Amino acid sequence: MAILVTQKTVACVQGITGKEGSKAARQMQAYGTKVVAGVTPGKGGESVEGIPVYDTIEQAKQAHPEINATSIYVPPTGVKDAAFEALAHGVSLVHIFSEKVPIMDATALYHFARLKGARVVGPSSIGILSPGHGKMGSIGGSNPAETFQKGEVGVISKSGGMVRELSWLLMKAGLGNTTAIGMGGDVIAASTYTDYLELFEADPETKAVVLFGEHGGTYEQQAAQMLKQKKFTKPLIALIAGKFAGTLPGSVQLGHAGAIIEGKWGTTESKIEELRKAGAHIAKIPDDIPDLVKKFA
């Protein structure tokens, strides 16, 4: 069983006429995702990869009422309007590829999604992939089978590249994914580690979860608190990158937009310590992860 993206997913791509949007639509279709519509204002009546294009989500939903998911490939200042329109018309899964979405827009989106009882993945998310079911977004590129295979391990990562790397390491070790998620690394994430861990906890086929984090922010500490409260009870293998950041002057900027550190708040060391105390199994390097999964799952 997968989470978020399943064989029941019926998708739309907002911004489908752009370079990245059209490429994502093509790759999603090739992997088995049912993409029935695209949306670009002013481009209604066109088609991309055989997919009809509409001016609005409302028009797309009128023609294809089965749409329940969308991937957004629009400029960052247009993300709020695109996502709000999708949520207002009953789309239950919104994936946002666009990065550097204005903080106030992302905050409003966070709250509106919860009001509507929907799930928003991103901003700055490479996508979601459930082997054997489908994918939303650009995750896995044009040949996901090179790095993803069906299995019993969930993967959550702020880094899009590391979703692929960790899934490839699992595959090499004879393991695989139920679902792999690129959470995104913007300052505000519409869904965080705890949201995904809750879904994986409820999924009977997921036996363990791999979490990749980095310096900055407190989402990893929130995950640790969830473990302490026994709200997530399956083995959690965590790899937190960025120890070297502690050796740099405080004024140096690096990492994703959400990689903000103040004093010890948000440091890699503090996250590792909190997760370890909560019962997570800490990997020092990516290659440690398959053995830890096999040992504890």
Short mmCIF file of C-alpha atoms in Angstrom, two decimals:
data_model
loop_
_atom_site.label_atom_id
_atom_site.label_comp_id
_atom_site.label_asym_id
_atom_site.label_seq_id
_atom_site.Cartn_x
_atom_site.Cartn_y
_atom_site.Cartn_z
CA MET A 1 0.00 0.00 0.00
CA ALA A 2 1.25 3.50 -0.82
CA ILE A 3 0.48 6.89 0.68
CA LEU A 4 -0.55 10.08 -1.17
CA VAL A 5 -0.10 8.72 -4.72
CA THR A 6 -2.00 5.53 -5.50
CA GLN A 7 -3.65 3.91 -8.49
CA LYS A 8 -6.70 6.04 -7.69
CA THR A 9 -4.76 9.27 -8.30
CA VAL A 10 -6.10 11.32 -11.22
CA ALA A 11 -3.89 14.30 -11.93
CA CYS A 12 -3.79 17.76 -13.43
CA VAL A 13 -0.66 19.85 -14.10
CA GLN A 14 -0.91 23.61 -13.52
CA GLY A 15 1.61 25.39 -15.71
CA ILE A 16 1.63 22.50 -18.18
CA THR A 17 2.58 24.67 -21.18
CA GLY A 18 5.90 25.69 -19.61
CA LYS A 19 9.12 23.75 -20.12
CA GLU A 20 9.20 22.09 -16.69
CA GLY A 21 5.45 21.54 -16.52
CA SER A 22 5.25 19.81 -19.88
CA LYS A 23 8.26 17.63 -19.06
CA ALA A 24 6.74 16.62 -15.74
CA ALA A 25 3.41 15.77 -17.38
CA ARG A 26 5.18 13.55 -19.91
CA GLN A 27 7.20 11.77 -17.23
CA MET A 28 4.18 11.31 -14.97
CA GLN A 29 2.21 9.72 -17.81
CA ALA A 30 5.11 7.46 -18.75
CA TYR A 31 5.29 6.16 -15.17
CA GLY A 32 1.61 5.31 -15.12
CA THR A 33 0.02 8.35 -13.50
CA LYS A 34 -3.33 9.22 -15.04
CA VAL A 35 -2.89 12.85 -16.17
CA VAL A 36 -6.17 14.02 -17.67
CA ALA A 37 -5.80 17.81 -17.80
CA GLY A 38 -3.47 20.76 -17.73
CA VAL A 39 -4.15 24.36 -16.73
CA THR A 40 -2.54 27.52 -18.07
CA PRO A 41 -4.56 30.77 -18.17
CA GLY A 42 -4.94 31.97 -21.75
CA LYS A 43 -3.94 28.61 -23.23
CA GLY A 44 -7.31 26.87 -23.00
CA GLY A 45 -8.08 24.73 -26.04
CA GLU A 46 -4.47 23.71 -26.64
CA SER A 47 -3.01 20.30 -25.80
CA VAL A 48 0.35 19.15 -24.41
CA GLU A 49 1.49 15.53 -24.78
CA GLY A 50 -2.08 14.74 -25.81
CA ILE A 51 -3.41 16.28 -22.59
CA PRO A 52 -6.13 18.93 -22.99
CA VAL A 53 -5.32 22.37 -21.58
CA TYR A 54 -7.86 24.57 -19.77
CA ASP A 55 -7.77 28.19 -18.62
CA THR A 56 -8.81 27.39 -15.04
CA ILE A 57 -9.06 24.52 -12.58
CA GLU A 58 -12.81 25.09 -12.53
CA GLN A 59 -13.01 24.33 -16.26
CA ALA A 60 -10.71 21.32 -15.90
CA LYS A 61 -12.84 19.91 -13.06
CA GLN A 62 -16.03 20.45 -15.05
CA ALA A 63 -14.59 18.38 -17.89
CA HIS A 64 -12.84 15.88 -15.61
CA PRO A 65 -14.61 15.75 -12.23
CA GLU A 66 -12.42 12.79 -11.22
CA ILE A 67 -9.33 15.03 -10.80
CA ASN A 68 -8.08 14.65 -7.21
CA ALA A 69 -4.44 15.76 -7.49
CA THR A 70 -2.42 18.51 -9.12
CA SER A 71 1.24 19.39 -9.67
CA ILE A 72 2.01 23.12 -9.76
CA TYR A 73 4.72 24.45 -12.08
CA VAL A 74 4.18 28.20 -12.04
CA PRO A 75 6.35 31.18 -10.95
CA PRO A 76 6.61 31.49 -7.15
CA THR A 77 4.39 34.57 -6.94
CA GLY A 78 1.63 32.67 -8.75
CA VAL A 79 1.70 29.59 -6.52
CA LYS A 80 -0.75 30.84 -3.91
CA ASP A 81 -3.49 31.60 -6.45
CA ALA A 82 -2.92 28.32 -8.30
CA ALA A 83 -3.00 26.24 -5.12
CA PHE A 84 -5.95 28.08 -3.60
CA GLU A 85 -7.96 27.54 -6.79
CA ALA A 86 -7.19 23.82 -6.74
CA LEU A 87 -8.06 23.47 -3.05
CA ALA A 88 -11.25 25.50 -3.44
CA HIS A 89 -12.42 23.11 -6.14
CA GLY A 90 -11.92 19.98 -4.06
CA VAL A 91 -8.47 18.80 -5.14
CA SER A 92 -7.21 16.77 -2.19
CA LEU A 93 -3.49 16.48 -3.09
CA VAL A 94 -1.50 19.51 -4.23
CA HIS A 95 2.16 19.11 -5.15
CA ILE A 96 4.19 22.32 -5.55
CA PHE A 97 7.42 22.13 -7.54
CA SER A 98 8.03 25.90 -7.52
CA GLU A 99 10.59 27.14 -5.00
CA LYS A 100 11.09 30.39 -3.06
CA VAL A 101 7.37 30.95 -2.60
CA PRO A 102 6.80 34.14 -0.53
CA ILE A 103 6.65 33.25 3.15
CA MET A 104 3.26 34.85 3.78
CA ASP A 105 1.82 33.01 0.76
CA ALA A 106 3.18 29.69 2.01
CA THR A 107 1.79 30.37 5.49
CA ALA A 108 -1.66 31.14 4.10
CA LEU A 109 -1.49 27.98 2.01
CA TYR A 110 -0.54 25.91 5.07
CA HIS A 111 -3.66 27.04 6.92
CA PHE A 112 -6.05 26.88 3.94
CA ALA A 113 -5.02 23.30 3.16
CA ARG A 114 -5.83 22.24 6.73
CA LEU A 115 -9.15 24.08 6.57
CA LYS A 116 -10.03 22.11 3.43
CA GLY A 117 -8.75 18.80 4.82
CA ALA A 118 -6.29 18.50 1.93
CA ARG A 119 -2.60 17.61 1.67
CA VAL A 120 -0.08 20.02 0.14
CA VAL A 121 3.45 18.76 -0.59
CA GLY A 122 6.04 21.51 -1.02
CA PRO A 123 6.81 24.21 -1.97
CA SER A 124 10.16 23.35 -3.57
CA SER A 125 9.24 19.66 -3.78
CA ILE A 126 10.74 17.39 -6.44
CA GLY A 127 7.64 15.22 -6.08
CA ILE A 128 6.07 12.06 -4.67
CA LEU A 129 6.63 8.57 -6.07
CA SER A 130 4.90 5.31 -5.14
CA PRO A 131 6.45 2.39 -7.08
CA GLY A 132 3.80 0.40 -8.90
CA HIS A 133 1.26 3.21 -8.54
CA GLY A 134 2.52 6.46 -10.06
CA LYS A 135 4.21 9.74 -9.31
CA MET A 136 3.48 13.44 -9.00
CA GLY A 137 6.14 15.86 -10.15
CA SER A 138 9.65 15.45 -11.54
CA ILE A 139 10.90 12.88 -9.02
CA GLY A 140 12.83 10.05 -10.65
CA GLY A 141 13.25 11.90 -13.95
CA SER A 142 12.49 10.03 -17.15
CA ASN A 143 13.46 6.59 -15.80
CA PRO A 144 12.40 6.12 -12.16
CA ALA A 145 13.00 2.36 -12.38
CA GLU A 146 16.75 3.08 -12.24
CA THR A 147 16.46 4.25 -8.63
CA PHE A 148 13.06 3.26 -7.23
CA GLN A 149 11.48 -0.12 -6.68
CA LYS A 150 8.52 -1.34 -4.67
CA GLY A 151 9.22 -2.30 -1.09
CA GLU A 152 8.41 -1.64 2.55
CA VAL A 153 10.37 1.55 3.35
CA GLY A 154 9.04 5.09 3.31
CA VAL A 155 11.44 7.92 2.47
CA ILE A 156 11.02 11.60 3.40
CA SER A 157 13.62 14.20 2.44
CA LYS A 158 13.99 17.96 2.29
CA SER A 159 16.44 17.44 -0.58
CA GLY A 160 15.11 16.25 -3.93
CA GLY A 161 18.45 14.78 -4.91
CA MET A 162 18.70 12.80 -1.70
CA VAL A 163 15.27 11.21 -2.21
CA ARG A 164 16.72 9.62 -5.32
CA GLU A 165 20.06 8.75 -3.70
CA LEU A 166 18.53 7.10 -0.64
CA SER A 167 16.01 5.13 -2.70
CA TRP A 168 18.82 3.94 -4.98
CA LEU A 169 20.84 2.76 -1.96
CA LEU A 170 17.81 0.86 -0.67
CA MET A 171 17.27 -0.72 -4.09
CA LYS A 172 20.92 -1.83 -4.32
CA ALA A 173 20.49 -3.56 -0.97
CA GLY A 174 17.40 -5.44 -2.15
CA LEU A 175 15.00 -3.09 -0.39
CA GLY A 176 12.43 -0.69 -1.82
CA ASN A 177 9.86 2.03 -1.22
CA THR A 178 6.22 2.18 -0.37
CA THR A 179 6.34 5.91 -1.11
CA ALA A 180 9.21 8.41 -1.49
CA ILE A 181 8.52 12.07 -0.75
CA GLY A 182 10.48 15.21 -1.54
CA MET A 183 9.23 17.48 1.25
CA GLY A 184 10.92 20.60 -0.09
CA GLY A 185 13.38 22.94 1.56
CA ASP A 186 11.62 26.31 1.57
CA VAL A 187 11.26 28.26 4.83
CA ILE A 188 7.63 27.18 5.25
CA ALA A 189 6.64 23.62 4.31
CA ALA A 190 2.92 23.09 3.81
CA SER A 191 3.36 19.56 5.20
CA THR A 192 6.22 18.52 7.48
CA TYR A 193 7.90 15.32 8.64
CA THR A 194 5.25 14.76 11.30
CA ASP A 195 2.44 14.89 8.73
CA TYR A 196 4.10 12.24 6.59
CA LEU A 197 5.11 10.09 9.56
CA GLU A 198 1.46 10.02 10.62
CA LEU A 199 0.50 8.67 7.18
CA PHE A 200 3.29 6.08 7.19
CA GLU A 201 2.32 5.00 10.71
CA ALA A 202 -1.16 4.18 9.43
CA ASP A 203 0.11 2.32 6.34
CA PRO A 204 0.34 -1.43 7.07
CA GLU A 205 2.86 -2.07 4.28
CA THR A 206 5.40 0.49 5.51
CA LYS A 207 7.72 -1.27 7.97
CA ALA A 208 10.26 1.55 8.45
CA VAL A 209 10.89 5.15 7.40
CA VAL A 210 14.10 6.87 6.31
CA LEU A 211 14.24 10.59 7.10
CA PHE A 212 16.80 12.91 5.53
CA GLY A 213 17.16 16.30 7.20
CA GLU A 214 19.63 19.14 7.28
CA HIS A 215 20.78 22.07 9.36
CA GLY A 216 18.24 24.85 9.88
CA GLY A 217 14.67 25.00 11.10
CA THR A 218 13.00 22.73 13.64
CA TYR A 219 11.00 20.21 11.60
CA GLU A 220 13.36 17.41 12.65
CA GLN A 221 12.88 18.27 16.33
CA GLN A 222 9.12 18.06 15.78
CA ALA A 223 9.62 14.54 14.42
CA ALA A 224 11.65 13.67 17.52
CA GLN A 225 8.83 14.91 19.74
CA MET A 226 6.40 12.70 17.82
CA LEU A 227 8.58 9.67 18.58
CA LYS A 228 8.76 10.60 22.26
CA GLN A 229 4.98 10.76 22.40
CA LYS A 230 4.74 7.30 20.76
CA LYS A 231 2.70 8.75 17.90
CA PHE A 232 5.15 7.11 15.48
CA THR A 233 6.15 3.61 16.55
CA LYS A 234 7.92 2.11 13.53
CA PRO A 235 11.72 2.17 13.10
CA LEU A 236 12.92 5.62 12.02
CA ILE A 237 16.35 5.86 10.41
CA ALA A 238 17.57 9.46 10.24
CA LEU A 239 20.45 11.09 8.39
CA ILE A 240 20.98 14.77 9.19
CA ALA A 241 23.40 16.64 6.93
CA GLY A 242 25.31 19.83 7.59
CA LYS A 243 27.69 19.27 10.51
CA PHE A 244 30.31 21.29 8.66
CA ALA A 245 28.02 24.34 8.84
CA GLY A 246 28.94 24.68 12.51
CA THR A 247 32.54 25.43 11.53
CA LEU A 248 31.56 28.40 9.35
CA PRO A 249 31.01 32.04 10.34
CA GLY A 250 27.41 32.78 11.26
CA SER A 251 27.02 35.16 8.32
CA VAL A 252 27.66 32.45 5.70
CA GLN A 253 24.59 31.45 3.69
CA LEU A 254 24.22 27.88 2.42
CA GLY A 255 21.61 25.18 1.93
CA HIS A 256 17.92 25.52 1.14
CA ALA A 257 15.87 28.64 1.87
CA GLY A 258 14.67 27.00 5.09
CA ALA A 259 18.18 26.33 6.41
CA ILE A 260 18.07 28.99 9.13
CA ILE A 261 20.19 28.65 12.28
CA GLU A 262 20.22 30.90 15.34
CA GLY A 263 22.62 29.95 18.12
CA LYS A 264 22.12 26.23 18.78
CA TRP A 265 18.59 26.44 17.40
CA GLY A 266 18.43 24.47 14.17
CA THR A 267 21.96 23.03 14.26
CA THR A 268 22.68 19.57 12.90
CA GLU A 269 24.08 18.45 16.25
CA SER A 270 20.96 19.49 18.17
CA LYS A 271 18.72 17.64 15.72
CA ILE A 272 20.77 14.45 15.89
CA GLU A 273 20.75 14.55 19.69
CA GLU A 274 16.98 15.07 19.88
CA LEU A 275 16.25 12.30 17.40
CA ARG A 276 18.64 9.86 19.10
CA LYS A 277 17.11 10.52 22.53
CA ALA A 278 13.66 9.94 21.04
CA GLY A 279 14.66 6.51 19.73
CA ALA A 280 15.57 7.16 16.11
CA HIS A 281 18.48 5.24 14.59
CA ILE A 282 21.09 7.72 13.35
CA ALA A 283 23.07 7.12 10.16
CA LYS A 284 26.43 8.87 9.89
CA ILE A 285 26.62 8.52 6.11
CA PRO A 286 24.10 7.51 3.43
CA ASP A 287 25.68 4.07 2.98
CA ASP A 288 24.77 3.21 6.60
CA ILE A 289 21.06 3.39 5.88
CA PRO A 290 20.33 0.01 4.22
CA ASP A 291 22.05 -1.90 7.04
CA LEU A 292 20.15 0.07 9.68
CA VAL A 293 16.87 -0.64 7.90
CA LYS A 294 17.66 -4.37 7.75
CA LYS A 295 18.73 -4.41 11.40
CA PHE A 296 15.74 -2.63 12.91
CA ALA A 297 12.82 -3.07 10.49
#
